[in-house]
PDB file of C-alpha atoms in Angstrom:
ATOM      1  CA  MET B   1     153.268  33.911 168.073  1.00  0.00           C
ATOM      2  CA  THR B   2     149.598  33.494 166.458  1.00  0.00           C
ATOM      3  CA  GLY B   3     147.466  31.226 163.895  1.00  0.00           C
ATOM      4  CA  SER B   4     143.889  30.329 161.677  1.00  0.00           C
ATOM      5  CA  ALA B   5     142.858  27.052 160.254  1.00  0.00           C
ATOM      6  CA  GLY B   6     139.579  27.397 158.338  1.00  0.00           C
ATOM      7  CA  SER B   7     137.305  27.935 160.631  1.00  0.00           C
ATOM      8  CA  HIS B   8     139.664  28.312 163.943  1.00  0.00           C
ATOM      9  CA  ALA B   9     142.384  30.082 165.324  1.00  0.00           C
ATOM     10  CA  TRP B  10     144.459  30.284 168.260  1.00  0.00           C
ATOM     11  CA  ILE B  11     147.405  32.386 170.234  1.00  0.00           C
ATOM     12  CA  ILE B  12     149.434  31.058 171.989  1.00  0.00           C
ATOM     13  CA  ASP B  13     152.384  33.155 174.387  1.00  0.00           C
ATOM     14  CA  GLY B  14     155.121  30.529 175.003  1.00  0.00           C
ATOM     15  CA  ALA B  15     157.996  31.279 177.941  1.00  0.00           C
ATOM     16  CA  ALA B  16     161.189  29.303 178.537  1.00  0.00           C
ATOM     17  CA  PHE B  17     161.491  28.944 182.346  1.00  0.00           C
ATOM     18  CA  PHE B  18     164.459  25.868 183.654  1.00  0.00           C
ATOM     19  CA  SER B  19     167.620  25.454 185.618  1.00  0.00           C
ATOM     20  CA  GLY B  20     170.705  23.477 183.323  1.00  0.00           C
ATOM     21  CA  ALA B  21     171.217  23.199 179.406  1.00  0.00           C
ATOM     22  CA  ALA B  22     168.594  23.681 176.756  1.00  0.00           C
ATOM     23  CA  ARG B  23     167.292  20.587 174.606  1.00  0.00           C
ATOM     24  CA  THR B  24     166.873  22.877 172.678  1.00  0.00           C
ATOM     25  CA  GLU B  25     169.972  24.375 170.299  1.00  0.00           C
ATOM     26  CA  GLN B  26     168.195  26.993 167.472  1.00  0.00           C
ATOM     27  CA  GLN B  27     166.082  28.402 169.584  1.00  0.00           C
ATOM     28  CA  SER B  28     164.495  29.054 173.631  1.00  0.00           C
ATOM     29  CA  GLU B  29     162.897  25.726 174.756  1.00  0.00           C
ATOM     30  CA  GLY B  30     159.817  27.927 174.842  1.00  0.00           C
ATOM     31  CA  ALA B  31     159.779  29.393 171.162  1.00  0.00           C
ATOM     32  CA  TRP B  32     160.772  25.258 170.328  1.00  0.00           C
ATOM     33  CA  LEU B  33     156.883  24.796 172.373  1.00  0.00           C
ATOM     34  CA  ALA B  34     155.035  28.258 170.537  1.00  0.00           C
ATOM     35  CA  GLN B  35     155.854  26.220 167.776  1.00  0.00           C
ATOM     36  CA  ARG B  36     155.141  22.805 167.826  1.00  0.00           C
ATOM     37  CA  VAL B  37     151.897  23.372 169.492  1.00  0.00           C
ATOM     38  CA  ASP B  38     151.474  26.172 166.354  1.00  0.00           C
ATOM     39  CA  GLU B  39     151.971  23.084 163.676  1.00  0.00           C
ATOM     40  CA  ILE B  40     150.483  20.972 166.075  1.00  0.00           C
ATOM     41  CA  LEU B  41     147.077  22.698 165.742  1.00  0.00           C
ATOM     42  CA  ARG B  42     147.220  23.309 161.988  1.00  0.00           C
ATOM     43  CA  SER B  43     147.716  20.057 161.597  1.00  0.00           C
ATOM     44  CA  ASN B  44     144.446  18.565 163.463  1.00  0.00           C
ATOM     45  CA  MET B  45     141.490  21.676 163.271  1.00  0.00           C
ATOM     46  CA  ARG B  46     138.642  19.450 161.780  1.00  0.00           C
ATOM     47  CA  ASP B  47     134.871  21.030 162.055  1.00  0.00           C
ATOM     48  CA  GLU B  48     133.779  17.793 163.211  1.00  0.00           C
ATOM     49  CA  ALA B  49     136.268  17.210 166.499  1.00  0.00           C
ATOM     50  CA  PRO B  50     135.290  19.122 169.594  1.00  0.00           C
ATOM     51  CA  LEU B  51     137.727  21.605 170.561  1.00  0.00           C
ATOM     52  CA  SER B  52     138.170  19.426 174.149  1.00  0.00           C
ATOM     53  CA  GLU B  53     139.635  16.470 171.079  1.00  0.00           C
ATOM     54  CA  ILE B  54     141.977  19.147 170.129  1.00  0.00           C
ATOM     55  CA  ALA B  55     143.295  19.269 173.052  1.00  0.00           C
ATOM     56  CA  ALA B  56     143.883  16.086 174.256  1.00  0.00           C
ATOM     57  CA  THR B  57     146.057  15.282 171.389  1.00  0.00           C
ATOM     58  CA  LEU B  58     148.214  19.110 171.583  1.00  0.00           C
ATOM     59  CA  GLU B  59     148.525  17.307 174.863  1.00  0.00           C
ATOM     60  CA  ALA B  60     149.631  14.174 173.720  1.00  0.00           C
ATOM     61  CA  THR B  61     151.986  15.243 171.565  1.00  0.00           C
ATOM     62  CA  VAL B  62     153.805  18.164 172.224  1.00  0.00           C
ATOM     63  CA  THR B  63     154.956  15.723 175.493  1.00  0.00           C
ATOM     64  CA  ARG B  64     156.193  13.213 173.467  1.00  0.00           C
ATOM     65  CA  ASP B  65     157.488  14.920 170.861  1.00  0.00           C
ATOM     66  CA  TYR B  66     159.677  16.912 174.191  1.00  0.00           C
ATOM     67  CA  ALA B  67     161.109  13.865 174.919  1.00  0.00           C
ATOM     68  CA  ALA B  68     162.436  12.777 171.968  1.00  0.00           C
ATOM     69  CA  LEU B  69     164.295  15.741 172.750  1.00  0.00           C
ATOM     70  CA  GLY B  70     166.630  14.194 175.049  1.00  0.00           C
ATOM     71  CA  ASP B  71     166.835  12.670 179.112  1.00  0.00           C
ATOM     72  CA  GLY B  72     166.207  15.525 180.330  1.00  0.00           C
ATOM     73  CA  GLN B  73     167.705  17.642 183.341  1.00  0.00           C
ATOM     74  CA  PRO B  74     167.428  15.335 186.445  1.00  0.00           C
ATOM     75  CA  GLU B  75     168.812  18.812 188.313  1.00  0.00           C
ATOM     76  CA  ARG B  76     165.617  20.666 187.171  1.00  0.00           C
ATOM     77  CA  VAL B  77     162.117  21.222 189.901  1.00  0.00           C
ATOM     78  CA  GLY B  78     158.447  20.695 189.684  1.00  0.00           C
ATOM     79  CA  GLY B  79     157.405  23.161 187.294  1.00  0.00           C
ATOM     80  CA  GLU B  80     160.568  23.920 185.453  1.00  0.00           C
ATOM     81  CA  GLY B  81     160.616  23.291 181.646  1.00  0.00           C
ATOM     82  CA  PRO B  82     159.732  25.957 178.534  1.00  0.00           C
ATOM     83  CA  SER B  83     155.317  25.952 179.011  1.00  0.00           C
ATOM     84  CA  ALA B  84     153.212  28.653 176.961  1.00  0.00           C
ATOM     85  CA  VAL B  85     149.172  30.066 177.043  1.00  0.00           C
ATOM     86  CA  LEU B  86     146.764  29.530 174.464  1.00  0.00           C
ATOM     87  CA  GLY B  87     143.214  30.733 173.267  1.00  0.00           C
ATOM     88  CA  LEU B  88     141.842  28.553 170.440  1.00  0.00           C
ATOM     89  CA  LEU B  89     138.021  29.256 168.943  1.00  0.00           C
ATOM     90  CA  ARG B  90     135.774  28.245 166.412  1.00  0.00           C
ATOM     91  CA  LEU B  91     133.736  30.358 164.257  1.00  0.00           C
ATOM     92  CA  SER B  92     130.280  28.033 163.373  1.00  0.00           C
ATOM     93  CA  PRO B  93     127.783  29.789 160.676  1.00  0.00           C
ATOM     94  CA  THR B  94     124.055  29.531 162.340  1.00  0.00           C
ATOM     95  CA  GLY B  95     121.749  30.407 160.316  1.00  0.00           C
ATOM     96  CA  GLN B  96     122.338  34.615 160.026  1.00  0.00           C
ATOM     97  CA  SER B  97     124.350  34.435 163.371  1.00  0.00           C
ATOM     98  CA  CYS B  98     128.156  32.953 163.971  1.00  0.00           C
ATOM     99  CA  ARG B  99     128.587  30.464 167.173  1.00  0.00           C
ATOM    100  CA  ILE B 100     131.666  30.995 169.315  1.00  0.00           C
ATOM    101  CA  GLU B 101     133.055  27.738 171.042  1.00  0.00           C
ATOM    102  CA  GLY B 102     136.577  28.548 172.771  1.00  0.00           C
ATOM    103  CA  VAL B 103     139.428  27.756 174.928  1.00  0.00           C
ATOM    104  CA  VAL B 104     141.700  29.471 177.275  1.00  0.00           C
ATOM    105  CA  ILE B 105     144.701  28.194 179.378  1.00  0.00           C
ATOM    106  CA  GLY B 106     146.618  31.389 181.036  1.00  0.00           C
ATOM    107  CA  ASP B 107     146.556  34.980 180.746  1.00  0.00           C
ATOM    108  CA  VAL B 108     145.359  35.260 176.661  1.00  0.00           C
ATOM    109  CA  SER B 109     141.764  36.658 176.366  1.00  0.00           C
ATOM    110  CA  ILE B 110     139.338  36.797 173.917  1.00  0.00           C
ATOM    111  CA  ILE B 111     137.219  39.502 173.179  1.00  0.00           C
ATOM    112  CA  ILE B 112     133.652  39.475 171.788  1.00  0.00           C
ATOM    113  CA  ARG B 113     132.724  43.365 170.763  1.00  0.00           C
ATOM    114  CA  ASP B 114     128.596  42.229 169.435  1.00  0.00           C
ATOM    115  CA  GLY B 115     126.878  45.864 169.197  1.00  0.00           C
ATOM    116  CA  ARG B 116     127.139  47.156 172.867  1.00  0.00           C
ATOM    117  CA  ARG B 117     127.264  43.103 174.599  1.00  0.00           C
ATOM    118  CA  MET B 118     130.888  42.970 175.253  1.00  0.00           C
ATOM    119  CA  GLU B 119     132.364  39.579 176.474  1.00  0.00           C
ATOM    120  CA  ARG B 120     135.749  38.554 177.834  1.00  0.00           C
ATOM    121  CA  TRP B 121     137.463  34.597 177.635  1.00  0.00           C
ATOM    122  CA  THR B 122     140.625  33.940 179.726  1.00  0.00           C
ATOM    123  CA  ASP B 123     141.396  32.534 182.431  1.00  0.00           C
ATOM    124  CA  PRO B 124     142.285  34.080 186.173  1.00  0.00           C
ATOM    125  CA  SER B 125     144.076  31.642 188.100  1.00  0.00           C
ATOM    126  CA  ALA B 126     147.667  33.141 187.842  1.00  0.00           C
ATOM    127  CA  GLY B 127     145.978  37.118 189.003  1.00  0.00           C
ATOM    128  CA  PRO B 128     147.109  36.003 192.545  1.00  0.00           C
ATOM    129  CA  PHE B 129     150.718  35.215 191.244  1.00  0.00           C
ATOM    130  CA  GLU B 130     151.085  37.871 189.149  1.00  0.00           C
ATOM    131  CA  ALA B 131     150.219  40.143 191.252  1.00  0.00           C
ATOM    132  CA  ARG B 132     153.278  38.803 194.140  1.00  0.00           C
ATOM    133  CA  THR B 133     155.349  38.896 191.173  1.00  0.00           C
ATOM    134  CA  ILE B 134     154.648  42.845 190.940  1.00  0.00           C
ATOM    135  CA  ALA B 135     155.329  43.532 195.382  1.00  0.00           C
ATOM    136  CA  ALA B 136     158.453  41.733 194.728  1.00  0.00           C
ATOM    137  CA  ALA B 137     159.385  44.084 192.257  1.00  0.00           C
ATOM    138  CA  GLY B 138     158.244  46.773 193.659  1.00  0.00           C
ATOM    139  CA  THR B 139     160.462  46.379 196.877  1.00  0.00           C
ATOM    140  CA  GLY B 140     163.396  47.659 195.113  1.00  0.00           C
ATOM    141  CA  LEU B 141     164.726  50.367 193.085  1.00  0.00           C
ATOM    142  CA  ARG B 142     165.284  48.688 189.419  1.00  0.00           C
ATOM    143  CA  ARG B 143     168.319  50.262 187.695  1.00  0.00           C
ATOM    144  CA  GLU B 144     167.102  51.610 183.400  1.00  0.00           C
ATOM    145  CA  GLY B 145     166.988  48.867 181.695  1.00  0.00           C
ATOM    146  CA  GLU B 146     167.169  46.026 183.878  1.00  0.00           C
ATOM    147  CA  PRO B 147     164.470  43.282 182.014  1.00  0.00           C
ATOM    148  CA  ILE B 148     163.583  42.406 185.330  1.00  0.00           C
ATOM    149  CA  SER B 149     164.657  42.563 189.066  1.00  0.00           C
ATOM    150  CA  ALA B 150     166.310  40.145 190.740  1.00  0.00           C
ATOM    151  CA  PRO B 151     163.252  40.209 194.290  1.00  0.00           C
ATOM    152  CA  ALA B 152     160.316  39.809 191.253  1.00  0.00           C
ATOM    153  CA  LEU B 153     162.234  36.645 189.456  1.00  0.00           C
ATOM    154  CA  ALA B 154     162.525  34.832 193.238  1.00  0.00           C
ATOM    155  CA  GLN B 155     158.927  34.966 193.117  1.00  0.00           C
ATOM    156  CA  ILE B 156     158.906  34.003 189.193  1.00  0.00           C
ATOM    157  CA  HIS B 157     160.731  30.695 190.981  1.00  0.00           C
ATOM    158  CA  GLU B 158     158.628  30.327 193.633  1.00  0.00           C
ATOM    159  CA  ASN B 159     155.259  30.830 192.221  1.00  0.00           C
ATOM    160  CA  ARG B 160     155.976  27.751 189.401  1.00  0.00           C
ATOM    161  CA  ARG B 161     155.614  25.351 191.764  1.00  0.00           C
ATOM    162  CA  PHE B 162     152.250  25.567 191.969  1.00  0.00           C
ATOM    163  CA  LEU B 163     152.123  25.135 187.850  1.00  0.00           C
ATOM    164  CA  ASN B 164     149.044  22.704 186.615  1.00  0.00           C
ATOM    165  CA  ARG B 165     147.886  22.078 190.463  1.00  0.00           C
ATOM    166  CA  PRO B 166     144.244  23.123 191.035  1.00  0.00           C
ATOM    167  CA  ASP B 167     145.333  25.662 194.546  1.00  0.00           C
ATOM    168  CA  GLY B 168     147.895  26.377 191.108  1.00  0.00           C
ATOM    169  CA  TYR B 169     148.382  28.345 187.773  1.00  0.00           C
ATOM    170  CA  TRP B 170     147.825  26.761 184.378  1.00  0.00           C
ATOM    171  CA  ALA B 171     149.572  26.685 181.538  1.00  0.00           C
ATOM    172  CA  VAL B 172     150.686  24.116 178.562  1.00  0.00           C
ATOM    173  CA  HIS B 173     153.616  22.277 179.402  1.00  0.00           C
ATOM    174  CA  PRO B 174     155.046  19.472 178.221  1.00  0.00           C
ATOM    175  CA  GLY B 175     155.604  17.569 181.570  1.00  0.00           C
ATOM    176  CA  LEU B 176     152.697  18.465 183.874  1.00  0.00           C
ATOM    177  CA  PRO B 177     149.222  17.219 182.812  1.00  0.00           C
ATOM    178  CA  TRP B 178     147.294  20.693 181.736  1.00  0.00           C
ATOM    179  CA  ARG B 179     144.246  19.494 180.484  1.00  0.00           C
ATOM    180  CA  GLY B 180     142.566  20.548 183.667  1.00  0.00           C
ATOM    181  CA  GLY B 181     143.046  23.874 184.656  1.00  0.00           C
ATOM    182  CA  LEU B 182     141.007  24.028 180.175  1.00  0.00           C
ATOM    183  CA  ARG B 183     137.956  26.633 180.655  1.00  0.00           C
ATOM    184  CA  SER B 184     135.822  26.077 177.822  1.00  0.00           C
ATOM    185  CA  PHE B 185     133.555  29.135 176.548  1.00  0.00           C
ATOM    186  CA  VAL B 186     130.085  29.055 173.349  1.00  0.00           C
ATOM    187  CA  THR B 187     128.465  32.452 172.663  1.00  0.00           C
ATOM    188  CA  THR B 188     126.617  32.976 168.827  1.00  0.00           C
ATOM    189  CA  VAL B 189     127.484  36.787 168.044  1.00  0.00           C
ATOM    190  CA  SER B 190     126.088  38.915 164.568  1.00  0.00           C
ATOM    191  CA  PRO B 191     128.280  38.406 161.671  1.00  0.00           C
ATOM    192  CA  THR B 192     129.047  42.269 162.485  1.00  0.00           C
ATOM    193  CA  ALA B 193     131.149  41.027 165.355  1.00  0.00           C
ATOM    194  CA  THR B 194     134.363  41.620 166.262  1.00  0.00           C
ATOM    195  CA  VAL B 195     136.461  39.016 168.544  1.00  0.00           C
ATOM    196  CA  LEU B 196     140.077  39.799 170.071  1.00  0.00           C
ATOM    197  CA  LEU B 197     142.421  36.927 170.932  1.00  0.00           C
ATOM    198  CA  ALA B 198     145.280  39.116 173.023  1.00  0.00           C
ATOM    199  CA  SER B 199     148.832  38.134 173.921  1.00  0.00           C
ATOM    200  CA  ASP B 200     147.915  39.913 178.142  1.00  0.00           C
ATOM    201  CA  GLY B 201     151.264  42.038 177.174  1.00  0.00           C
ATOM    202  CA  PHE B 202     149.070  43.739 174.477  1.00  0.00           C
ATOM    203  CA  MET B 203     145.913  43.508 177.048  1.00  0.00           C
ATOM    204  CA  ARG B 204     148.549  45.973 179.479  1.00  0.00           C
ATOM    205  CA  LEU B 205     146.827  48.929 177.387  1.00  0.00           C
ATOM    206  CA  VAL B 206     143.347  47.642 180.123  1.00  0.00           C
ATOM    207  CA  ASP B 207     145.569  45.850 182.063  1.00  0.00           C
ATOM    208  CA  VAL B 208     148.618  47.952 183.499  1.00  0.00           C
ATOM    209  CA  LEU B 209     148.962  51.074 181.694  1.00  0.00           C
ATOM    210  CA  LYS B 210     144.932  51.967 182.120  1.00  0.00           C
ATOM    211  CA  ARG B 211     144.444  53.233 178.312  1.00  0.00           C
ATOM    212  CA  TYR B 212     141.185  51.602 176.971  1.00  0.00           C
ATOM    213  CA  ASP B 213     138.902  50.126 179.463  1.00  0.00           C
ATOM    214  CA  GLU B 214     138.026  46.930 177.238  1.00  0.00           C
ATOM    215  CA  ALA B 215     134.557  48.587 175.230  1.00  0.00           C
ATOM    216  CA  GLY B 216     137.629  50.945 174.154  1.00  0.00           C
ATOM    217  CA  LEU B 217     139.700  49.045 173.442  1.00  0.00           C
ATOM    218  CA  MET B 218     138.168  47.268 170.910  1.00  0.00           C
ATOM    219  CA  GLN B 219     136.601  50.195 169.941  1.00  0.00           C
ATOM    220  CA  ALA B 220     140.585  51.101 168.603  1.00  0.00           C
ATOM    221  CA  VAL B 221     141.122  47.900 167.099  1.00  0.00           C
ATOM    222  CA  VAL B 222     137.968  47.984 165.164  1.00  0.00           C
ATOM    223  CA  SER B 223     139.333  52.467 164.216  1.00  0.00           C
ATOM    224  CA  ASP B 224     143.078  52.383 164.489  1.00  0.00           C
ATOM    225  CA  GLY B 225     143.786  48.620 163.743  1.00  0.00           C
ATOM    226  CA  ALA B 226     146.168  46.745 166.458  1.00  0.00           C
ATOM    227  CA  ALA B 227     149.308  47.708 164.770  1.00  0.00           C
ATOM    228  CA  ALA B 228     148.227  51.307 165.888  1.00  0.00           C
ATOM    229  CA  LEU B 229     147.705  50.058 169.055  1.00  0.00           C
ATOM    230  CA  VAL B 230     151.077  48.479 169.418  1.00  0.00           C
ATOM    231  CA  ASP B 231     152.599  51.334 169.291  1.00  0.00           C
ATOM    232  CA  ASP B 232     150.712  53.709 172.154  1.00  0.00           C
ATOM    233  CA  LEU B 233     152.268  50.952 173.754  1.00  0.00           C
ATOM    234  CA  ARG B 234     155.448  50.998 173.121  1.00  0.00           C
ATOM    235  CA  ARG B 235     154.996  54.796 173.856  1.00  0.00           C
ATOM    236  CA  LEU B 236     154.196  54.121 176.976  1.00  0.00           C
ATOM    237  CA  GLU B 237     156.469  51.672 177.762  1.00  0.00           C
ATOM    238  CA  SER B 238     158.990  53.193 176.906  1.00  0.00           C
ATOM    239  CA  GLY B 239     157.934  56.080 178.469  1.00  0.00           C
ATOM    240  CA  ASP B 240     158.010  54.786 182.634  1.00  0.00           C
ATOM    241  CA  PRO B 241     161.749  52.528 181.567  1.00  0.00           C
ATOM    242  CA  ARG B 242     162.270  52.438 185.175  1.00  0.00           C
ATOM    243  CA  THR B 243     158.848  51.216 186.362  1.00  0.00           C
ATOM    244  CA  GLU B 244     157.798  54.149 187.698  1.00  0.00           C
ATOM    245  CA  ARG B 245     154.294  55.338 186.319  1.00  0.00           C
ATOM    246  CA  PHE B 246     152.987  51.681 186.159  1.00  0.00           C
ATOM    247  CA  ASN B 247     154.251  49.425 188.427  1.00  0.00           C
ATOM    248  CA  ARG B 248     154.773  45.595 186.516  1.00  0.00           C
ATOM    249  CA  VAL B 249     157.177  43.276 186.811  1.00  0.00           C
ATOM    250  CA  LYS B 250     158.744  44.140 182.550  1.00  0.00           C
ATOM    251  CA  ILE B 251     159.780  46.885 181.039  1.00  0.00           C
ATOM    252  CA  HIS B 252     158.192  45.431 177.662  1.00  0.00           C
ATOM    253  CA  ASP B 253     156.394  41.987 177.163  1.00  0.00           C
ATOM    254  CA  ASP B 254     156.082  40.241 173.801  1.00  0.00           C
ATOM    255  CA  ALA B 255     152.463  42.481 172.346  1.00  0.00           C
ATOM    256  CA  THR B 256     150.141  39.883 170.286  1.00  0.00           C
ATOM    257  CA  ALA B 257     146.847  39.985 168.512  1.00  0.00           C
ATOM    258  CA  LEU B 258     144.371  38.262 166.554  1.00  0.00           C
ATOM    259  CA  VAL B 259     141.556  40.053 165.009  1.00  0.00           C
ATOM    260  CA  VAL B 260     138.425  37.926 163.767  1.00  0.00           C
ATOM    261  CA  THR B 261     134.940  38.339 162.227  1.00  0.00           C
ATOM    262  CA  PRO B 262     132.872  36.272 162.024  1.00  0.00           C
ATOM    263  CA  ASP B 263     133.215  36.466 157.491  1.00  0.00           C
ATOM    264  CA  LEU B 264     136.527  37.034 157.342  1.00  0.00           C
ATOM    265  CA  PRO B 265     138.702  34.150 159.932  1.00  0.00           C
ATOM    266  CA  ALA B 266     141.324  36.436 160.166  1.00  0.00           C
ATOM    267  CA  ALA B 267     141.476  40.123 159.528  1.00  0.00           C
ATOM    268  CA  GLU B 268     144.451  41.008 161.145  1.00  0.00           C
ATOM    269  CA  PHE B 269     147.729  40.443 162.848  1.00  0.00           C
ATOM    270  CA  ILE B 270     149.890  42.153 164.558  1.00  0.00           C
ATOM    271  CA  GLN B 271     152.993  41.202 167.036  1.00  0.00           C
ATOM    272  CA  GLN B 272     156.303  42.479 168.618  1.00  0.00           C
TER     273      GLN B 272
END
């Protein structure tokens, strides 16, 4: 999901991952976490507060609220439980320019296009672990329509032991400290810049399907809109139901994008 409030915008990609019964009844724990992160951000956005302070409030509140859901499941091992990756930015006018501050944890991306200049902000820590999972997924023939292969699922369980560790990868987690994995960025752009906040599912168009490079993707976002790109993404994924052409873990992944410009903080939102 995505959100915006005042001069802030964010993207959240949640996941439920655990053994045993869920603490939530009406939705998955991953959906609960993503929704709660969104609610906390909306109620704590202040232009005078550093993004690091907002992240500290988010970490403490999520931990408290998750603990209040129940006594926990003792059969869960380290790293299990819901998690979410997050990209958060603030746009501030500075004369004829705009200052953009951002924090990222996990494999969401913030891409900035300002004329011929391009920047991509992301957290690459999950890359080696994703590569291991993709390699495992390719060890056996996937049945058509199978959401994820057994070897890939086993590798995901192995990867999860490295969540929120200095030698591992990072995500928002209600039971593990995570602010140490935040990556901070800052830049200044012109009023005509375009900023894209995108989940890894949307970024498959660049990173997996090779449909665009980053510059081409941003040009298509401006000219065609994010919704058209999601349609293109689904067409390419559906045309390869056994992941023979494009090596990936899941046939389809959530694809979420928020397009922001300095003078219009929520220009377009598309999520599928």
